[in-house]
Amino acid sequence: CVRDSTAQADMASVQPDRATPGRGRVSFSYVAPQGRAIYADGVPDTRGNGSLWAGRGVSALVRGGLTADWHAVHLAIIPELGYSANQPFDVLPGLDPARSTLSSPFYAGPYSADLPSRMGGLAVTQLSLGQSALWAEAGPVAFGWSSSNLWWGSGVRDALFIGNNAAGIPRVFVRTPRPIPTAYGRFSGEYFLGVLTESRFFDSDPQNDRRSLSAFALTWSPPHSDDFVVGIARGVAQVASPDSGWIGSHLTDALHSQRGGQSSELTALFTRYLSPASGVRAYAELGWWNRVPTVREFLSVPYEGLAYQIGIERLVRAYDATWVFLAEAMNLEQPVDVTERPPVDFYTGGTPQGWTQRGQLLGAGIGPGGQSQYLSADMLLPFWSLGLYAERVRWNEDALFRQYLPYANRHDVTMRMGARLGVNVARFDVLLDASGFHRLNYLFQDNTFIPAFRTVDVRIPELRMTFTPRNR
């Protein structure tokens, strides 16, 4: 439920290609290259690509490097190189004159978020530290620095708290490398202080370009089993202006509620249950944005500021194959019937940039006001696999009610179906994925009751290939 991809990629575990003894007690390992290539037309869907902005046209990401180990000290140098053709597609201009015209047309004012419609007007090439880290282990804890991606929570398809929809957070951390057994159960956890950066297509105010992010996650499972896990995660982002002092002063922000100032808070409770006998894994997560409800508030308006994710996965072995079935649903939409407090879109407000890193969401890629349902079935064989999936996403639903005449036919909805084929080639696992269908009423454009509008339904074909070193 809490996964730190230090020495891991968001696509798969990084596997050493070859170990070479060094002098003394230092050992080095090459990290075999891995990456992905994407071709997208129509309106691009950038979810799940980490630091890569997978815009329209061809995009690619590759990573690789080396690791070094000396006693309890470990170093991983795994940079990432990304490229996006970033070809043009129709967008609506941002409405805030103090911001880039590519800033979001829906998220400003009290609903502010750094979610550019497009990352500039030219091709994008980016080299970053990627999944690099330096850490040391001391008994039951590890501590160090990392820029790798995190995945906190119980989700499989997407993560409500922190997932792989944005670049990793440069941070210092302390965590448990493995569960700590006690008489009361097994505990795992992580605490970090990181730096979030604004995108180049948000605003021109240099005073708010950096934010601190203080966050922790703690999980518990019974003393002799990890079949049942419950956990809590909490993070607080604060604008770190030049006159606010050293960013280290925000180390303990996650431990108490912030009142006033420019801060964004997210608190999540999650659980997972695994039944090895039946091959069933069920999971759920609840998240509260910019508030921790009291018992009275939870009993009276439990849905205020609330988002949820539920899912179930079933593994079946039949006909010499392993079948994996997955169903997952997520809802970030906020109610409109709490009249004394106007709702704030999930992931927005607090800080001007909301819950983002370099213009992409730290949490669920469906975004503020999003809702999704996902179904998939995969057949796994020793040397190849085949899968089918379908997904529905309703985008920016809360923003619809701030538009002129928000009638039913204007919902912005993606319907996507796809197939994937995995094969073992040499020492790599290669996955080919083809999907498509339609995005309906793109950006709420429908002329049913507004003749001056046009109805915009966009085809969204996508081809994707990933390659990762085979687990040995």
Tab-separated table of C-alpha atoms in Angstrom:
chain	number	residue	atom	x	y	z
A	1	CYS	CA	0.000	0.000	0.000
A	2	VAL	CA	2.985	2.289	0.502
A	3	ARG	CA	5.476	1.910	-2.304
A	4	ASP	CA	8.617	4.018	-2.692
A	5	SER	CA	10.178	3.472	-6.085
A	6	THR	CA	13.682	4.256	-4.939
A	7	ALA	CA	15.630	1.895	-7.201
A	8	GLN	CA	12.291	1.153	-8.849
A	9	ALA	CA	10.489	2.607	-11.823
A	10	ASP	CA	6.818	3.444	-12.014
A	11	MET	CA	6.557	0.853	-14.806
A	12	ALA	CA	8.410	-2.030	-13.160
A	13	SER	CA	11.187	-2.819	-10.723
A	14	VAL	CA	14.590	-1.775	-11.950
A	15	GLN	CA	16.668	-4.909	-12.338
A	16	PRO	CA	20.481	-4.847	-12.300
A	17	ASP	CA	21.802	-5.869	-15.696
A	18	ARG	CA	25.147	-6.996	-14.413
A	19	ALA	CA	26.882	-6.875	-11.043
A	20	THR	CA	30.557	-5.884	-11.015
A	21	PRO	CA	32.546	-6.160	-7.780
A	22	GLY	CA	34.247	-2.908	-6.950
A	23	ARG	CA	37.325	-2.236	-4.882
A	24	GLY	CA	37.034	-2.955	-1.211
A	25	ARG	CA	33.448	-3.563	-0.203
A	26	VAL	CA	31.793	-1.392	-2.837
A	27	SER	CA	29.747	-3.177	-5.493
A	28	PHE	CA	28.270	-1.686	-8.635
A	29	SER	CA	25.355	-2.788	-10.779
A	30	TYR	CA	24.182	-1.544	-14.131
A	31	VAL	CA	20.489	-0.774	-14.365
A	32	ALA	CA	19.266	-2.056	-17.714
A	33	PRO	CA	17.416	0.551	-19.790
A	34	GLN	CA	13.659	0.633	-19.768
A	35	GLY	CA	11.166	2.984	-21.310
A	36	ARG	CA	7.983	3.646	-23.216
A	37	ALA	CA	6.902	5.140	-26.510
A	38	ILE	CA	3.426	6.593	-27.100
A	39	TYR	CA	1.562	7.846	-30.117
A	40	ALA	CA	-1.624	9.774	-29.317
A	41	ASP	CA	-4.009	11.668	-31.572
A	42	GLY	CA	-7.046	13.817	-30.885
A	43	VAL	CA	-6.898	14.868	-27.229
A	44	PRO	CA	-3.895	13.328	-25.411
A	45	ASP	CA	-4.310	11.471	-22.130
A	46	THR	CA	-1.153	12.027	-20.066
A	47	ARG	CA	-2.052	9.885	-17.045
A	48	GLY	CA	0.417	7.396	-15.594
A	49	ASN	CA	3.545	8.637	-17.359
A	50	GLY	CA	5.463	10.146	-14.457
A	51	SER	CA	7.645	13.050	-15.553
A	52	LEU	CA	6.701	12.572	-19.219
A	53	TRP	CA	4.151	14.982	-20.690
A	54	ALA	CA	2.681	12.639	-23.325
A	55	GLY	CA	1.121	15.235	-25.592
A	56	ARG	CA	-0.382	14.796	-29.041
A	57	GLY	CA	1.916	13.002	-31.485
A	58	VAL	CA	4.897	10.861	-30.505
A	59	SER	CA	6.242	10.846	-26.940
A	60	ALA	CA	8.960	8.702	-25.366
A	61	LEU	CA	10.663	8.180	-22.028
A	62	VAL	CA	13.789	6.134	-21.312
A	63	ARG	CA	15.690	5.550	-18.089
A	64	GLY	CA	18.707	3.583	-16.986
A	65	GLY	CA	21.875	3.984	-14.931
A	66	LEU	CA	23.756	2.294	-12.149
A	67	THR	CA	23.608	1.495	-8.465
A	68	ALA	CA	26.364	1.290	-5.876
A	69	ASP	CA	26.287	-0.374	-2.464
A	70	TRP	CA	28.740	-0.015	0.400
A	71	HIS	CA	27.730	-1.730	3.611
A	72	ALA	CA	24.442	-0.023	4.589
A	73	VAL	CA	24.855	2.908	2.189
A	74	HIS	CA	23.186	2.754	-1.227
A	75	LEU	CA	23.281	4.987	-4.284
A	76	ALA	CA	21.038	4.821	-7.353
A	77	ILE	CA	21.753	7.083	-10.315
A	78	ILE	CA	18.834	6.478	-12.698
A	79	PRO	CA	18.180	9.591	-14.809
A	80	GLU	CA	15.242	9.915	-17.211
A	81	LEU	CA	15.170	11.412	-20.686
A	82	GLY	CA	11.770	12.374	-22.053
A	83	TYR	CA	10.568	13.737	-25.375
A	84	SER	CA	7.149	14.882	-26.592
A	85	ALA	CA	6.328	16.149	-30.069
A	86	ASN	CA	3.603	18.167	-28.308
A	87	GLN	CA	1.645	18.747	-31.496
A	88	PRO	CA	-1.213	21.272	-31.339
A	89	PHE	CA	-4.803	20.433	-30.457
A	90	ASP	CA	-7.804	22.576	-29.574
A	91	VAL	CA	-7.721	24.136	-26.108
A	92	LEU	CA	-9.563	26.967	-24.381
A	93	PRO	CA	-7.412	29.896	-23.236
A	94	GLY	CA	-6.867	30.607	-19.575
A	95	LEU	CA	-9.137	33.355	-18.255
A	96	ASP	CA	-6.796	34.889	-15.654
A	97	PRO	CA	-4.860	37.745	-17.327
A	98	ALA	CA	-2.046	37.336	-14.771
A	99	ARG	CA	-1.406	33.790	-15.977
A	100	SER	CA	-0.246	32.051	-19.113
A	101	THR	CA	-2.842	31.684	-21.854
A	102	LEU	CA	-2.124	27.932	-21.598
A	103	SER	CA	-3.145	27.844	-17.936
A	104	SER	CA	-6.355	26.007	-17.140
A	105	PRO	CA	-9.578	27.732	-18.228
A	106	PHE	CA	-11.421	26.138	-15.282
A	107	TYR	CA	-9.082	26.386	-12.295
A	108	ALA	CA	-8.468	29.928	-11.058
A	109	GLY	CA	-9.548	32.009	-8.084
A	110	PRO	CA	-10.737	29.835	-5.164
A	111	TYR	CA	-10.478	26.755	-7.436
A	112	SER	CA	-6.895	27.472	-8.517
A	113	ALA	CA	-4.587	24.704	-9.775
A	114	ASP	CA	-1.478	24.529	-11.940
A	115	LEU	CA	-2.914	22.333	-14.709
A	116	PRO	CA	-1.840	23.728	-18.119
A	117	SER	CA	-3.888	22.615	-21.102
A	118	ARG	CA	-0.653	22.117	-23.011
A	119	MET	CA	3.058	22.356	-22.126
A	120	GLY	CA	3.937	25.159	-24.513
A	121	GLY	CA	3.768	25.388	-28.278
A	122	LEU	CA	6.948	23.510	-29.177
A	123	ALA	CA	8.350	20.000	-28.828
A	124	VAL	CA	9.479	19.220	-25.279
A	125	THR	CA	12.755	17.485	-24.342
A	126	GLN	CA	13.586	16.999	-20.680
A	127	LEU	CA	16.442	15.364	-18.786
A	128	SER	CA	15.901	14.806	-15.067
A	129	LEU	CA	17.345	12.861	-12.150
A	130	GLY	CA	14.378	10.502	-12.486
A	131	GLN	CA	14.512	7.573	-10.060
A	132	SER	CA	17.800	8.557	-8.411
A	133	ALA	CA	18.391	8.265	-4.675
A	134	LEU	CA	21.014	8.139	-1.929
A	135	TRP	CA	20.099	6.428	1.318
A	136	ALA	CA	21.429	4.480	4.274
A	137	GLU	CA	19.900	1.787	6.440
A	138	ALA	CA	20.268	1.728	10.215
A	139	GLY	CA	18.454	-1.201	11.787
A	140	PRO	CA	14.711	-0.920	11.183
A	141	VAL	CA	14.845	2.450	9.375
A	142	ALA	CA	16.314	3.948	6.220
A	143	PHE	CA	16.947	7.635	5.601
A	144	GLY	CA	18.257	9.687	2.741
A	145	TRP	CA	17.356	11.714	-0.346
A	146	SER	CA	15.398	10.706	-3.445
A	147	SER	CA	13.736	12.077	-6.584
A	148	SER	CA	11.936	8.809	-7.412
A	149	ASN	CA	8.208	8.333	-7.883
A	150	LEU	CA	6.012	7.302	-4.977
A	151	TRP	CA	2.777	5.332	-4.860
A	152	TRP	CA	0.827	5.689	-1.626
A	153	GLY	CA	-2.531	3.995	-1.190
A	154	SER	CA	-4.249	0.777	-2.173
A	155	GLY	CA	-5.246	1.506	-5.789
A	156	VAL	CA	-4.077	-0.535	-8.780
A	157	ARG	CA	-5.105	1.558	-11.790
A	158	ASP	CA	-4.681	4.968	-10.140
A	159	ALA	CA	-3.711	6.475	-6.792
A	160	LEU	CA	-5.809	8.932	-4.841
A	161	PHE	CA	-2.996	10.374	-2.688
A	162	ILE	CA	0.302	10.175	-4.619
A	163	GLY	CA	0.891	8.099	-7.747
A	164	ASN	CA	2.735	8.115	-11.054
A	165	ASN	CA	0.921	10.941	-12.840
A	166	ALA	CA	3.677	13.520	-12.251
A	167	ALA	CA	7.419	13.773	-11.830
A	168	GLY	CA	8.916	12.483	-8.607
A	169	ILE	CA	9.259	14.838	-5.640
A	170	PRO	CA	12.853	15.747	-4.644
A	171	ARG	CA	12.827	15.042	-0.936
A	172	VAL	CA	14.605	13.899	2.209
A	173	PHE	CA	12.947	10.941	3.879
A	174	VAL	CA	12.957	8.383	6.637
A	175	ARG	CA	11.131	5.096	6.155
A	176	THR	CA	10.968	1.447	7.146
A	177	PRO	CA	12.666	-0.749	4.513
A	178	ARG	CA	10.536	-3.679	5.678
A	179	PRO	CA	7.581	-4.106	8.074
A	180	ILE	CA	8.453	-3.885	11.761
A	181	PRO	CA	6.932	-6.818	13.687
A	182	THR	CA	5.476	-6.167	17.126
A	183	ALA	CA	3.105	-7.967	19.446
A	184	TYR	CA	0.347	-5.650	18.187
A	185	GLY	CA	0.948	-6.157	14.483
A	186	ARG	CA	3.336	-5.233	11.664
A	187	PHE	CA	3.971	-1.554	10.982
A	188	SER	CA	5.426	0.208	7.944
A	189	GLY	CA	5.785	3.897	7.346
A	190	GLU	CA	7.487	6.793	5.643
A	191	TYR	CA	7.890	10.490	6.370
A	192	PHE	CA	9.352	13.022	3.965
A	193	LEU	CA	9.876	16.708	3.309
A	194	GLY	CA	10.020	17.616	-0.360
A	195	VAL	CA	9.970	20.538	-2.764
A	196	LEU	CA	7.198	21.038	-5.337
A	197	THR	CA	7.818	23.188	-8.401
A	198	GLU	CA	5.415	25.231	-10.478
A	199	SER	CA	5.115	24.616	-14.233
A	200	ARG	CA	6.390	27.143	-16.777
A	201	PHE	CA	2.826	27.747	-17.976
A	202	PHE	CA	1.066	28.978	-14.863
A	203	ASP	CA	1.752	32.503	-13.606
A	204	SER	CA	4.559	35.068	-13.592
A	205	ASP	CA	4.787	35.485	-9.811
A	206	PRO	CA	8.274	34.348	-8.668
A	207	GLN	CA	7.184	34.503	-5.020
A	208	ASN	CA	5.173	31.256	-5.217
A	209	ASP	CA	7.243	29.092	-7.582
A	210	ARG	CA	8.263	26.671	-4.820
A	211	ARG	CA	6.181	24.855	-2.243
A	212	SER	CA	7.153	22.574	0.588
A	213	LEU	CA	5.403	19.222	0.945
A	214	SER	CA	5.479	17.502	4.312
A	215	ALA	CA	3.852	14.062	4.235
A	216	PHE	CA	3.676	10.752	6.075
A	217	ALA	CA	2.105	7.343	5.571
A	218	LEU	CA	1.639	4.603	8.159
A	219	THR	CA	0.248	1.091	7.621
A	220	TRP	CA	-0.686	-1.728	9.981
A	221	SER	CA	-1.282	-5.441	9.378
A	222	PRO	CA	-1.850	-8.363	11.778
A	223	PRO	CA	1.217	-9.874	13.487
A	224	HIS	CA	1.731	-12.829	11.158
A	225	SER	CA	0.121	-11.828	7.878
A	226	ASP	CA	-0.041	-9.043	5.300
A	227	ASP	CA	-3.367	-10.284	3.914
A	228	PHE	CA	-5.149	-7.400	5.647
A	229	VAL	CA	-3.681	-3.892	5.682
A	230	VAL	CA	-5.026	-0.549	6.855
A	231	GLY	CA	-3.229	2.752	6.583
A	232	ILE	CA	-3.329	6.505	6.808
A	233	ALA	CA	-1.551	9.115	4.713
A	234	ARG	CA	-1.437	12.857	5.147
A	235	GLY	CA	0.326	15.650	3.290
A	236	VAL	CA	0.477	19.432	3.616
A	237	ALA	CA	1.853	21.706	0.904
A	238	GLN	CA	2.804	25.286	1.745
A	239	VAL	CA	3.988	28.116	-0.472
A	240	ALA	CA	7.658	28.682	0.352
A	241	SER	CA	8.215	32.326	-0.578
A	242	PRO	CA	11.760	33.768	-0.331
A	243	ASP	CA	10.827	35.705	2.815
A	244	SER	CA	9.233	32.731	4.598
A	245	GLY	CA	12.502	31.241	5.766
A	246	TRP	CA	14.237	27.909	5.153
A	247	ILE	CA	12.003	25.230	3.634
A	248	GLY	CA	13.079	22.921	6.468
A	249	SER	CA	10.866	24.938	8.791
A	250	HIS	CA	7.908	23.102	7.213
A	251	LEU	CA	9.147	19.666	8.312
A	252	THR	CA	6.311	19.018	10.777
A	253	ASP	CA	3.455	20.570	8.778
A	254	ALA	CA	1.876	17.157	8.135
A	255	LEU	CA	1.457	16.571	11.874
A	256	HIS	CA	-1.052	19.348	12.492
A	257	SER	CA	-3.844	21.118	10.655
A	258	GLN	CA	-2.916	24.365	8.924
A	259	ARG	CA	-5.197	27.344	9.487
A	260	GLY	CA	-4.886	30.311	7.188
A	261	GLY	CA	-2.038	31.055	4.823
A	262	GLN	CA	-1.384	29.342	1.519
A	263	SER	CA	-1.572	25.623	2.256
A	264	SER	CA	-3.145	22.557	0.660
A	265	GLU	CA	-3.961	19.510	2.792
A	266	LEU	CA	-4.885	15.957	1.837
A	267	THR	CA	-5.686	13.179	4.306
A	268	ALA	CA	-6.455	9.602	3.233
A	269	LEU	CA	-7.503	6.342	4.887
A	270	PHE	CA	-7.014	3.142	2.914
A	271	THR	CA	-7.344	-0.597	3.320
A	272	ARG	CA	-6.689	-3.786	1.403
A	273	TYR	CA	-7.817	-7.370	1.961
A	274	LEU	CA	-6.279	-10.377	0.215
A	275	SER	CA	-7.744	-13.876	0.237
A	276	PRO	CA	-5.046	-16.266	-1.058
A	277	ALA	CA	-7.449	-19.193	-1.127
A	278	SER	CA	-9.896	-17.491	-3.495
A	279	GLY	CA	-7.423	-15.264	-5.313
A	280	VAL	CA	-9.425	-12.136	-4.454
A	281	ARG	CA	-7.972	-8.775	-3.480
A	282	ALA	CA	-10.362	-5.984	-2.475
A	283	TYR	CA	-9.367	-2.452	-1.590
A	284	ALA	CA	-10.811	0.942	-0.753
A	285	GLU	CA	-9.609	4.455	0.006
A	286	LEU	CA	-11.181	7.645	1.340
A	287	GLY	CA	-9.604	11.081	0.964
A	288	TRP	CA	-10.468	14.468	2.482
A	289	TRP	CA	-9.267	17.628	0.786
A	290	ASN	CA	-8.264	20.691	2.835
A	291	ARG	CA	-10.052	19.463	5.943
A	292	VAL	CA	-10.010	16.768	8.617
A	293	PRO	CA	-13.656	16.336	9.622
A	294	THR	CA	-14.683	16.183	13.237
A	295	VAL	CA	-16.936	13.337	14.341
A	296	ARG	CA	-19.932	15.683	14.237
A	297	GLU	CA	-19.070	16.889	10.716
A	298	PHE	CA	-18.507	13.346	9.479
A	299	LEU	CA	-21.892	12.230	10.804
A	300	SER	CA	-23.791	15.233	9.431
A	301	VAL	CA	-22.073	15.865	6.048
A	302	PRO	CA	-19.735	12.896	5.466
A	303	TYR	CA	-19.437	13.666	1.743
A	304	GLU	CA	-18.086	17.236	2.092
A	305	GLY	CA	-14.532	17.431	0.746
A	306	LEU	CA	-14.559	13.646	0.299
A	307	ALA	CA	-13.257	11.484	-2.531
A	308	TYR	CA	-13.197	7.690	-2.703
A	309	GLN	CA	-11.741	4.770	-4.594
A	310	ILE	CA	-12.879	1.136	-4.523
A	311	GLY	CA	-11.682	-1.900	-6.405
A	312	ILE	CA	-11.578	-5.662	-6.588
A	313	GLU	CA	-9.134	-7.955	-8.347
A	314	ARG	CA	-9.578	-11.683	-8.933
A	315	LEU	CA	-6.884	-14.166	-9.964
A	316	VAL	CA	-8.023	-17.447	-11.506
A	317	ARG	CA	-5.842	-20.304	-12.767
A	318	ALA	CA	-7.460	-22.309	-15.546
A	319	TYR	CA	-6.492	-23.988	-18.820
A	320	ASP	CA	-2.738	-23.640	-18.132
A	321	ALA	CA	-3.104	-19.855	-17.869
A	322	THR	CA	-3.522	-17.299	-15.123
A	323	TRP	CA	-6.454	-14.930	-15.555
A	324	VAL	CA	-6.553	-11.559	-13.781
A	325	PHE	CA	-9.821	-9.598	-13.613
A	326	LEU	CA	-9.883	-6.033	-12.273
A	327	ALA	CA	-12.679	-3.563	-11.555
A	328	GLU	CA	-11.878	-0.147	-10.100
A	329	ALA	CA	-13.929	3.004	-9.571
A	330	MET	CA	-12.964	6.452	-8.319
A	331	ASN	CA	-15.000	9.575	-7.608
A	332	LEU	CA	-13.593	13.053	-6.880
A	333	GLU	CA	-16.799	14.997	-7.569
A	334	GLN	CA	-17.952	17.336	-4.792
A	335	PRO	CA	-21.570	17.919	-3.677
A	336	VAL	CA	-23.374	21.185	-4.330
A	337	ASP	CA	-25.865	20.976	-1.453
A	338	VAL	CA	-23.640	22.241	1.374
A	339	THR	CA	-25.026	25.755	1.113
A	340	GLU	CA	-23.186	27.370	4.000
A	341	ARG	CA	-19.783	26.437	2.529
A	342	PRO	CA	-19.405	26.499	-1.273
A	343	PRO	CA	-17.593	23.330	-2.382
A	344	VAL	CA	-13.966	23.462	-3.494
A	345	ASP	CA	-12.907	21.122	-6.279
A	346	PHE	CA	-10.736	18.270	-5.034
A	347	TYR	CA	-6.973	18.974	-5.505
A	348	THR	CA	-7.574	22.738	-6.022
A	349	GLY	CA	-7.234	25.816	-3.841
A	350	GLY	CA	-5.189	26.323	-0.716
A	351	THR	CA	-1.974	26.988	-2.596
A	352	PRO	CA	-2.403	28.582	-6.039
A	353	GLN	CA	-1.024	25.433	-7.693
A	354	GLY	CA	-3.169	22.932	-5.788
A	355	TRP	CA	-2.011	19.309	-5.492
A	356	THR	CA	0.392	19.368	-8.447
A	357	GLN	CA	4.046	18.955	-9.379
A	358	ARG	CA	5.362	20.748	-12.482
A	359	GLY	CA	1.866	21.152	-13.886
A	360	GLN	CA	0.699	17.560	-13.406
A	361	LEU	CA	-1.398	16.032	-10.640
A	362	LEU	CA	0.302	14.270	-7.752
A	363	GLY	CA	-2.833	12.220	-7.156
A	364	ALA	CA	-5.443	10.694	-9.445
A	365	GLY	CA	-4.970	11.604	-13.094
A	366	ILE	CA	-8.705	12.028	-13.674
A	367	GLY	CA	-8.282	15.355	-11.919
A	368	PRO	CA	-10.503	17.781	-10.013
A	369	GLY	CA	-14.165	16.849	-10.304
A	370	GLY	CA	-13.262	13.612	-12.077
A	371	GLN	CA	-15.051	10.270	-11.970
A	372	SER	CA	-13.892	6.981	-13.515
A	373	GLN	CA	-14.814	3.313	-13.878
A	374	TYR	CA	-12.315	0.762	-15.198
A	375	LEU	CA	-12.684	-2.937	-16.128
A	376	SER	CA	-9.996	-5.278	-17.436
A	377	ALA	CA	-9.319	-8.965	-18.059
A	378	ASP	CA	-5.834	-10.356	-18.734
A	379	MET	CA	-4.666	-13.851	-19.632
A	380	LEU	CA	-1.090	-14.547	-18.504
A	381	LEU	CA	1.021	-17.367	-19.960
A	382	PRO	CA	4.727	-18.126	-19.374
A	383	PHE	CA	6.006	-16.214	-22.409
A	384	TRP	CA	3.165	-13.917	-23.412
A	385	SER	CA	-0.036	-12.268	-22.184
A	386	LEU	CA	-3.204	-10.834	-23.683
A	387	GLY	CA	-5.627	-8.359	-22.148
A	388	LEU	CA	-8.768	-6.346	-22.849
A	389	TYR	CA	-10.005	-3.297	-20.961
A	390	ALA	CA	-12.618	-0.547	-20.995
A	391	GLU	CA	-12.814	2.751	-19.149
A	392	ARG	CA	-15.185	5.663	-18.689
A	393	VAL	CA	-13.954	9.016	-17.339
A	394	ARG	CA	-16.057	12.101	-16.655
A	395	TRP	CA	-13.754	15.129	-16.574
A	396	ASN	CA	-13.944	18.419	-14.618
A	397	GLU	CA	-17.519	17.743	-13.523
A	398	ASP	CA	-17.510	20.316	-10.716
A	399	ALA	CA	-16.298	23.002	-13.120
A	400	LEU	CA	-19.296	22.311	-15.384
A	401	PHE	CA	-21.641	23.861	-12.813
A	402	ARG	CA	-19.700	27.118	-13.022
A	403	GLN	CA	-20.346	27.376	-16.765
A	404	TYR	CA	-23.206	29.121	-18.531
A	405	LEU	CA	-26.253	26.832	-18.793
A	406	PRO	CA	-24.766	23.565	-17.380
A	407	TYR	CA	-27.342	21.183	-18.841
A	408	ALA	CA	-27.011	17.387	-18.911
A	409	ASN	CA	-25.755	16.976	-22.492
A	410	ARG	CA	-22.607	19.028	-21.766
A	411	HIS	CA	-20.814	16.481	-19.551
A	412	ASP	CA	-17.222	15.959	-20.811
A	413	VAL	CA	-16.859	12.157	-20.987
A	414	THR	CA	-14.187	9.804	-22.323
A	415	MET	CA	-15.112	6.298	-23.421
A	416	ARG	CA	-12.018	4.201	-24.100
A	417	MET	CA	-11.568	0.532	-25.031
A	418	GLY	CA	-8.268	-1.205	-25.636
A	419	ALA	CA	-6.271	-4.395	-26.015
A	420	ARG	CA	-2.743	-5.191	-24.893
A	421	LEU	CA	-0.250	-7.893	-25.819
A	422	GLY	CA	2.800	-8.730	-23.751
A	423	VAL	CA	5.708	-10.797	-25.031
A	424	ASN	CA	9.129	-11.806	-23.747
A	425	VAL	CA	11.837	-10.647	-26.151
A	426	ALA	CA	15.430	-11.485	-25.266
A	427	ARG	CA	15.836	-10.205	-21.699
A	428	PHE	CA	12.949	-7.746	-21.823
A	429	ASP	CA	9.207	-7.788	-21.282
A	430	VAL	CA	7.564	-5.845	-24.093
A	431	LEU	CA	3.964	-4.640	-23.799
A	432	LEU	CA	2.016	-3.349	-26.802
A	433	ASP	CA	-1.196	-1.455	-26.042
A	434	ALA	CA	-3.732	-0.096	-28.541
A	435	SER	CA	-6.822	1.826	-27.460
A	436	GLY	CA	-9.303	4.413	-28.622
A	437	PHE	CA	-12.904	5.518	-29.066
A	438	HIS	CA	-14.288	8.990	-28.263
A	439	ARG	CA	-14.157	11.937	-25.925
A	440	LEU	CA	-17.671	13.382	-25.943
A	441	ASN	CA	-18.493	17.073	-25.433
A	442	TYR	CA	-14.807	17.955	-25.125
A	443	LEU	CA	-14.445	20.954	-22.760
A	444	PHE	CA	-18.265	21.030	-22.333
A	445	GLN	CA	-18.793	21.930	-25.997
A	446	ASP	CA	-22.318	20.901	-26.993
A	447	ASN	CA	-24.871	22.925	-28.955
A	448	THR	CA	-28.079	21.141	-27.952
A	449	PHE	CA	-29.450	24.197	-26.125
A	450	ILE	CA	-26.805	26.780	-27.084
A	451	PRO	CA	-26.982	27.220	-30.879
A	452	ALA	CA	-23.936	29.520	-30.866
A	453	PHE	CA	-21.838	26.610	-29.593
A	454	ARG	CA	-20.650	23.589	-31.518
A	455	THR	CA	-20.667	19.970	-30.413
A	456	VAL	CA	-17.133	18.587	-30.198
A	457	ASP	CA	-16.660	14.814	-30.036
A	458	VAL	CA	-13.021	13.825	-30.551
A	459	ARG	CA	-11.554	10.480	-31.543
A	460	ILE	CA	-8.757	9.474	-29.146
A	461	PRO	CA	-6.611	6.708	-30.707
A	462	GLU	CA	-3.473	5.776	-28.786
A	463	LEU	CA	-0.635	3.289	-29.348
A	464	ARG	CA	1.752	2.522	-26.531
A	465	MET	CA	4.813	0.302	-26.167
A	466	THR	CA	6.759	-0.285	-22.964
A	467	PHE	CA	9.840	-2.385	-22.404
A	468	THR	CA	11.257	-3.408	-19.027
A	469	PRO	CA	14.045	-5.797	-17.990
A	470	ARG	CA	12.701	-9.217	-17.142
A	471	ASN	CA	12.460	-10.114	-13.458
A	472	ARG	CA	14.926	-12.873	-12.694
